[in-house]
Amino acid sequence: MKTLKIAIQKSGRLNEKSVELLKNCGLSFENYKSSLISPVSNFPLEILFLRDDDIPEYVQDGIADLGIVGENVIRETEVEVSYLQRLGFGKCSLKIAVPNNNSIQHLDQLNGKAIATTYPVILGKFLKEKNIQADIRTISGSVEISPGLGLSDAICDLVSTGGTLKSNGLVPFADVMSSEAVLIGRKGSEDEELVKELIQRIQSVLRAKETKYVVLNVHSDNLSAIISLLPGVKSPSVVPLAEENWVAVHTVIPERDFWNKISQLKQAGAQGIVVMPIEKIIL
Ligand code: PRT
Ligand code: ZN
């Protein structure tokens, strides 16, 4: 049987979450820090640990079948790969920022200005779309110090908390793209059975992460009000309790409207609400 290869970041911001995701998919492997390849003992898969910048090309060229990498890196390397699944971690935005004492307030004021970045391709396309002629200065790191050194008027860099910009006296000025880690595949890999199986496992873990399992008790007089608040195909399950006219309701609630739903359920008469994490949801 064919063995798939998946490339993930060797060390850095995406390494830990990528390893955690694959382990939550039931894959058993050693997270060797010193080796480039780790075989999975219970699935025909090998994990390649690489620098994130190399992952898109390895996947495009078929050296790896799959990869986990930030969308920003894929767009910058302009590779031909299939986007298979957004993974919900490594979220950040690529932003243009200017010194906070700067008078630049509109995009067209960037005309003729120098912008330092490690993302010249993405920035170049953005400026072209906006019809702005600026001087893109490509540097390999520490972008945020370049205006202070007089090397540029603005920067274009990834931002997550905004702390780095702030501590360098910069303010975000325009959003170029938002990014998160994604699962990519060699073109056509999405039709392979093993790839489909792996995507299904990943999706079941992601679904579970976005959802909580909730059990609550309610008097049968209030049951229909409770049920009308709950989502779900063939859900919730309603189980009679030892005490007459009381039932337990089992259901799942999406994380995003969790607290809102819980307060509505309490108002509708729910008691003894127990909330549990879900490991996997297989449809
Ligand atoms: O060694 P290797 O080449 O593999 O790693 P790397 O150093 O190139 O990348 P790494 O590990 O720093 O980031 C990997 C991926 O994480 C990026 O490609 C993004 O998709 C994602 N990511 C998410 C980020 C950030 N958030 C982020 N904040 N990547 C970088 N940053 C940097 C940013 O460049 C700036 O220097 O963090 C600083 C800003 O952070 P805040 O929190 O102060 O705003
Ligand atoms: Zn890198």
PDB file of C-alpha atoms in Angstrom, residues 62-253:
ATOM      1  CA  GLY A  62       4.848  15.892  -4.990  1.00  0.00           C
ATOM      2  CA  ILE A  63       7.729  15.300  -2.542  1.00  0.00           C
ATOM      3  CA  ALA A  64       5.017  15.503   0.107  1.00  0.00           C
ATOM      4  CA  ASP A  65       1.368  14.632  -0.636  1.00  0.00           C
ATOM      5  CA  LEU A  66       0.042  16.977   2.026  1.00  0.00           C
ATOM      6  CA  GLY A  67       1.228  19.906   4.105  1.00  0.00           C
ATOM      7  CA  ILE A  68       0.164  22.082   7.006  1.00  0.00           C
ATOM      8  CA  VAL A  69       1.253  25.689   6.551  1.00  0.00           C
ATOM      9  CA  GLY A  70       0.078  29.293   6.910  1.00  0.00           C
ATOM     10  CA  GLU A  71      -1.952  30.660   4.001  1.00  0.00           C
ATOM     11  CA  ASN A  72       0.441  33.627   3.926  1.00  0.00           C
ATOM     12  CA  VAL A  73       3.318  31.315   2.960  1.00  0.00           C
ATOM     13  CA  ILE A  74       1.250  29.613   0.242  1.00  0.00           C
ATOM     14  CA  ARG A  75       0.201  32.928  -1.298  1.00  0.00           C
ATOM     15  CA  GLU A  76       3.738  34.298  -1.143  1.00  0.00           C
ATOM     16  CA  THR A  77       5.253  31.259  -2.854  1.00  0.00           C
ATOM     17  CA  GLU A  78       2.520  31.272  -5.572  1.00  0.00           C
ATOM     18  CA  VAL A  79       2.360  27.494  -5.792  1.00  0.00           C
ATOM     19  CA  GLU A  80      -0.291  25.346  -7.477  1.00  0.00           C
ATOM     20  CA  VAL A  81      -1.738  23.206  -4.693  1.00  0.00           C
ATOM     21  CA  SER A  82      -5.210  22.177  -3.521  1.00  0.00           C
ATOM     22  CA  TYR A  83      -6.629  23.828  -0.418  1.00  0.00           C
ATOM     23  CA  LEU A  84      -8.131  20.923   1.500  1.00  0.00           C
ATOM     24  CA  GLN A  85      -9.108  22.287   4.919  1.00  0.00           C
ATOM     25  CA  ARG A  86      -8.795  25.408   7.049  1.00  0.00           C
ATOM     26  CA  LEU A  87      -7.450  24.370  10.432  1.00  0.00           C
ATOM     27  CA  GLY A  88      -8.434  27.235  12.751  1.00  0.00           C
ATOM     28  CA  PHE A  89      -5.012  27.867  14.335  1.00  0.00           C
ATOM     29  CA  GLY A  90      -2.064  30.142  13.493  1.00  0.00           C
ATOM     30  CA  LYS A  91      -4.501  32.977  12.882  1.00  0.00           C
ATOM     31  CA  CYS A  92      -2.952  36.324  11.995  1.00  0.00           C
ATOM     32  CA  SER A  93      -3.269  39.197   9.521  1.00  0.00           C
ATOM     33  CA  LEU A  94      -0.796  40.680   7.124  1.00  0.00           C
ATOM     34  CA  LYS A  95      -1.023  44.421   7.705  1.00  0.00           C
ATOM     35  CA  ILE A  96       0.624  47.593   6.550  1.00  0.00           C
ATOM     36  CA  ALA A  97       1.725  49.670   9.537  1.00  0.00           C
ATOM     37  CA  VAL A  98       3.193  53.133   9.819  1.00  0.00           C
ATOM     38  CA  PRO A  99       5.006  55.022  12.610  1.00  0.00           C
ATOM     39  CA  ASN A 100       2.412  56.436  15.020  1.00  0.00           C
ATOM     40  CA  ASN A 101       3.672  59.999  14.504  1.00  0.00           C
ATOM     41  CA  ASN A 102       3.174  59.668  10.749  1.00  0.00           C
ATOM     42  CA  SER A 103       0.680  61.707   8.730  1.00  0.00           C
ATOM     43  CA  ILE A 104      -0.211  58.816   6.379  1.00  0.00           C
ATOM     44  CA  GLN A 105      -3.960  58.251   6.675  1.00  0.00           C
ATOM     45  CA  HIS A 106      -5.120  57.115   3.247  1.00  0.00           C
ATOM     46  CA  LEU A 107      -3.839  54.290   1.104  1.00  0.00           C
ATOM     47  CA  ASP A 108      -2.992  56.635  -1.777  1.00  0.00           C
ATOM     48  CA  GLN A 109      -0.570  58.472   0.510  1.00  0.00           C
ATOM     49  CA  LEU A 110       1.633  55.367   0.187  1.00  0.00           C
ATOM     50  CA  ASN A 111       2.432  56.420  -3.407  1.00  0.00           C
ATOM     51  CA  GLY A 112       6.167  56.991  -3.675  1.00  0.00           C
ATOM     52  CA  LYS A 113       6.782  55.646  -0.154  1.00  0.00           C
ATOM     53  CA  ALA A 114       9.107  52.776   0.820  1.00  0.00           C
ATOM     54  CA  ILE A 115       7.478  49.750   2.467  1.00  0.00           C
ATOM     55  CA  ALA A 116       9.660  47.086   4.102  1.00  0.00           C
ATOM     56  CA  THR A 117       8.352  43.514   4.101  1.00  0.00           C
ATOM     57  CA  THR A 118       9.170  39.829   3.957  1.00  0.00           C
ATOM     58  CA  TYR A 119       6.039  39.394   1.777  1.00  0.00           C
ATOM     59  CA  PRO A 120       6.900  41.219  -1.476  1.00  0.00           C
ATOM     60  CA  VAL A 121       4.675  39.073  -3.703  1.00  0.00           C
ATOM     61  CA  ILE A 122       1.475  39.477  -1.665  1.00  0.00           C
ATOM     62  CA  LEU A 123       2.174  43.153  -1.012  1.00  0.00           C
ATOM     63  CA  GLY A 124       2.985  43.774  -4.693  1.00  0.00           C
ATOM     64  CA  LYS A 125      -0.369  42.315  -5.777  1.00  0.00           C
ATOM     65  CA  PHE A 126      -2.241  44.288  -3.125  1.00  0.00           C
ATOM     66  CA  LEU A 127      -0.655  47.587  -4.160  1.00  0.00           C
ATOM     67  CA  LYS A 128      -1.273  46.842  -7.835  1.00  0.00           C
ATOM     68  CA  GLU A 129      -4.961  46.170  -7.137  1.00  0.00           C
ATOM     69  CA  LYS A 130      -5.189  49.487  -5.288  1.00  0.00           C
ATOM     70  CA  ASN A 131      -3.260  51.241  -8.034  1.00  0.00           C
ATOM     71  CA  ILE A 132      -0.513  52.411  -5.701  1.00  0.00           C
ATOM     72  CA  GLN A 133       3.095  52.820  -6.773  1.00  0.00           C
ATOM     73  CA  ALA A 134       5.301  52.274  -3.749  1.00  0.00           C
ATOM     74  CA  ASP A 135       8.843  51.030  -3.381  1.00  0.00           C
ATOM     75  CA  ILE A 136       8.746  47.530  -1.894  1.00  0.00           C
ATOM     76  CA  ARG A 137      11.910  46.820   0.124  1.00  0.00           C
ATOM     77  CA  THR A 138      12.244  43.082   0.675  1.00  0.00           C
ATOM     78  CA  ILE A 139      14.074  42.174   3.850  1.00  0.00           C
ATOM     79  CA  SER A 140      14.441  38.826   5.563  1.00  0.00           C
ATOM     80  CA  GLY A 141      13.377  39.668   9.121  1.00  0.00           C
ATOM     81  CA  SER A 142      12.985  42.247  11.916  1.00  0.00           C
ATOM     82  CA  VAL A 143      10.755  44.255   9.590  1.00  0.00           C
ATOM     83  CA  GLU A 144       9.320  46.278  12.453  1.00  0.00           C
ATOM     84  CA  ILE A 145      12.575  48.117  13.172  1.00  0.00           C
ATOM     85  CA  SER A 146      13.055  49.357   9.624  1.00  0.00           C
ATOM     86  CA  PRO A 147      11.098  52.682   9.844  1.00  0.00           C
ATOM     87  CA  GLY A 148      12.981  53.587  13.055  1.00  0.00           C
ATOM     88  CA  LEU A 149      16.273  53.036  11.218  1.00  0.00           C
ATOM     89  CA  GLY A 150      15.141  55.272   8.360  1.00  0.00           C
ATOM     90  CA  LEU A 151      15.051  52.333   5.950  1.00  0.00           C
ATOM     91  CA  SER A 152      11.360  52.623   5.094  1.00  0.00           C
ATOM     92  CA  ASP A 153       8.255  54.770   5.631  1.00  0.00           C
ATOM     93  CA  ALA A 154       5.993  51.834   6.411  1.00  0.00           C
ATOM     94  CA  ILE A 155       6.109  48.087   6.924  1.00  0.00           C
ATOM     95  CA  CYS A 156       3.967  45.158   5.856  1.00  0.00           C
ATOM     96  CA  ASP A 157       4.127  42.286   8.335  1.00  0.00           C
ATOM     97  CA  LEU A 158       2.114  39.635  10.124  1.00  0.00           C
ATOM     98  CA  VAL A 159       0.272  40.735  13.230  1.00  0.00           C
ATOM     99  CA  SER A 160      -1.465  38.608  15.826  1.00  0.00           C
ATOM    100  CA  THR A 161      -1.694  40.407  19.190  1.00  0.00           C
ATOM    101  CA  GLY A 162      -0.373  43.729  17.846  1.00  0.00           C
ATOM    102  CA  GLY A 163       2.212  43.867  20.672  1.00  0.00           C
ATOM    103  CA  THR A 164       5.224  43.955  18.358  1.00  0.00           C
ATOM    104  CA  LEU A 165       3.839  46.889  16.366  1.00  0.00           C
ATOM    105  CA  LYS A 166       3.017  48.798  19.522  1.00  0.00           C
ATOM    106  CA  SER A 167       6.386  48.290  21.149  1.00  0.00           C
ATOM    107  CA  ASN A 168       8.040  49.594  17.973  1.00  0.00           C
ATOM    108  CA  GLY A 169       5.871  52.727  17.798  1.00  0.00           C
ATOM    109  CA  LEU A 170       3.879  51.513  14.800  1.00  0.00           C
ATOM    110  CA  VAL A 171       0.131  51.528  14.128  1.00  0.00           C
ATOM    111  CA  PRO A 172      -1.698  49.184  11.774  1.00  0.00           C
ATOM    112  CA  PHE A 173      -2.975  51.066   8.788  1.00  0.00           C
ATOM    113  CA  ALA A 174      -4.393  48.624   6.206  1.00  0.00           C
ATOM    114  CA  ASP A 175      -5.308  44.915   6.120  1.00  0.00           C
ATOM    115  CA  VAL A 176      -3.651  43.065   3.256  1.00  0.00           C
ATOM    116  CA  MET A 177      -4.811  39.524   4.040  1.00  0.00           C
ATOM    117  CA  SER A 178      -5.906  37.367   6.921  1.00  0.00           C
ATOM    118  CA  SER A 179      -4.329  33.992   7.386  1.00  0.00           C
ATOM    119  CA  GLU A 180      -4.566  30.743   9.292  1.00  0.00           C
ATOM    120  CA  ALA A 181      -2.973  27.321   9.056  1.00  0.00           C
ATOM    121  CA  VAL A 182      -4.425  25.230   6.245  1.00  0.00           C
ATOM    122  CA  LEU A 183      -4.091  21.655   5.044  1.00  0.00           C
ATOM    123  CA  ILE A 184      -2.889  21.653   1.460  1.00  0.00           C
ATOM    124  CA  GLY A 185      -2.442  18.773  -0.955  1.00  0.00           C
ATOM    125  CA  ARG A 186      -0.703  18.079  -4.196  1.00  0.00           C
ATOM    126  CA  LYS A 187      -3.163  18.809  -7.057  1.00  0.00           C
ATOM    127  CA  GLY A 188      -5.367  15.753  -7.473  1.00  0.00           C
ATOM    128  CA  SER A 189      -4.458  14.273  -4.063  1.00  0.00           C
ATOM    129  CA  GLU A 190      -8.000  15.032  -2.862  1.00  0.00           C
ATOM    130  CA  ASP A 191      -9.265  12.112  -4.975  1.00  0.00           C
ATOM    131  CA  GLU A 192      -7.079   9.537  -3.212  1.00  0.00           C
ATOM    132  CA  GLU A 193      -8.761   7.274  -0.663  1.00  0.00           C
ATOM    133  CA  LEU A 194      -6.081   7.667   2.028  1.00  0.00           C
ATOM    134  CA  VAL A 195      -6.180  11.449   1.709  1.00  0.00           C
ATOM    135  CA  LYS A 196      -9.984  11.426   1.992  1.00  0.00           C
ATOM    136  CA  GLU A 197      -9.718   9.265   5.117  1.00  0.00           C
ATOM    137  CA  LEU A 198      -7.222  11.647   6.698  1.00  0.00           C
ATOM    138  CA  ILE A 199      -9.334  14.713   5.844  1.00  0.00           C
ATOM    139  CA  GLN A 200     -12.365  13.041   7.429  1.00  0.00           C
ATOM    140  CA  ARG A 201     -10.406  12.384  10.611  1.00  0.00           C
ATOM    141  CA  ILE A 202      -9.197  15.994  10.710  1.00  0.00           C
ATOM    142  CA  GLN A 203     -12.725  17.314  10.155  1.00  0.00           C
ATOM    143  CA  SER A 204     -14.105  15.146  12.957  1.00  0.00           C
ATOM    144  CA  VAL A 205     -11.522  16.584  15.358  1.00  0.00           C
ATOM    145  CA  LEU A 206     -12.219  20.176  14.224  1.00  0.00           C
ATOM    146  CA  ARG A 207     -15.993  19.733  14.536  1.00  0.00           C
ATOM    147  CA  ALA A 208     -15.536  18.388  18.062  1.00  0.00           C
ATOM    148  CA  LYS A 209     -13.386  21.391  18.992  1.00  0.00           C
ATOM    149  CA  GLU A 210     -16.112  23.779  17.878  1.00  0.00           C
ATOM    150  CA  THR A 211     -18.793  22.001  19.882  1.00  0.00           C
ATOM    151  CA  LYS A 212     -19.631  21.177  23.520  1.00  0.00           C
ATOM    152  CA  TYR A 213     -21.685  18.293  24.860  1.00  0.00           C
ATOM    153  CA  VAL A 214     -24.358  19.548  27.247  1.00  0.00           C
ATOM    154  CA  VAL A 215     -26.603  17.606  29.625  1.00  0.00           C
ATOM    155  CA  LEU A 216     -29.316  19.429  31.564  1.00  0.00           C
ATOM    156  CA  ASN A 217     -32.363  18.593  33.636  1.00  0.00           C
ATOM    157  CA  VAL A 218     -35.759  20.128  33.014  1.00  0.00           C
ATOM    158  CA  HIS A 219     -39.346  19.731  34.194  1.00  0.00           C
ATOM    159  CA  SER A 220     -41.467  18.258  31.410  1.00  0.00           C
ATOM    160  CA  ASP A 221     -43.649  21.395  31.380  1.00  0.00           C
ATOM    161  CA  ASN A 222     -40.609  23.337  30.113  1.00  0.00           C
ATOM    162  CA  LEU A 223     -39.299  20.679  27.752  1.00  0.00           C
ATOM    163  CA  SER A 224     -40.735  22.101  24.533  1.00  0.00           C
ATOM    164  CA  ALA A 225     -39.303  25.563  25.325  1.00  0.00           C
ATOM    165  CA  ILE A 226     -35.874  23.978  25.877  1.00  0.00           C
ATOM    166  CA  ILE A 227     -36.057  21.916  22.690  1.00  0.00           C
ATOM    167  CA  SER A 228     -36.981  24.951  20.611  1.00  0.00           C
ATOM    168  CA  LEU A 229     -33.725  26.595  21.740  1.00  0.00           C
ATOM    169  CA  LEU A 230     -31.556  23.689  20.659  1.00  0.00           C
ATOM    170  CA  PRO A 231     -30.124  23.050  17.226  1.00  0.00           C
ATOM    171  CA  GLY A 232     -29.860  19.692  15.736  1.00  0.00           C
ATOM    172  CA  VAL A 233     -30.899  17.041  13.379  1.00  0.00           C
ATOM    173  CA  LYS A 234     -32.272  14.079  15.368  1.00  0.00           C
ATOM    174  CA  SER A 235     -31.157  15.863  18.524  1.00  0.00           C
ATOM    175  CA  PRO A 236     -31.532  16.349  21.466  1.00  0.00           C
ATOM    176  CA  SER A 237     -31.999  13.031  23.254  1.00  0.00           C
ATOM    177  CA  VAL A 238     -34.514  13.183  26.082  1.00  0.00           C
ATOM    178  CA  VAL A 239     -34.149  10.669  28.926  1.00  0.00           C
ATOM    179  CA  PRO A 240     -36.663  10.282  31.812  1.00  0.00           C
ATOM    180  CA  LEU A 241     -35.277  10.857  35.313  1.00  0.00           C
ATOM    181  CA  ALA A 242     -36.127   8.965  38.518  1.00  0.00           C
ATOM    182  CA  GLU A 243     -38.116  11.957  39.735  1.00  0.00           C
ATOM    183  CA  GLU A 244     -41.518  12.055  38.077  1.00  0.00           C
ATOM    184  CA  ASN A 245     -42.065  14.704  35.355  1.00  0.00           C
ATOM    185  CA  TRP A 246     -38.351  15.489  35.110  1.00  0.00           C
ATOM    186  CA  VAL A 247     -36.166  14.612  32.137  1.00  0.00           C
ATOM    187  CA  ALA A 248     -32.490  14.916  31.207  1.00  0.00           C
ATOM    188  CA  VAL A 249     -31.753  16.515  27.843  1.00  0.00           C
ATOM    189  CA  HIS A 250     -28.501  15.608  26.046  1.00  0.00           C
ATOM    190  CA  THR A 251     -27.375  17.829  23.209  1.00  0.00           C
ATOM    191  CA  VAL A 252     -24.427  19.516  21.501  1.00  0.00           C
ATOM    192  CA  ILE A 253     -23.968  23.291  21.295  1.00  0.00           C
TER     193      ILE A 253
END
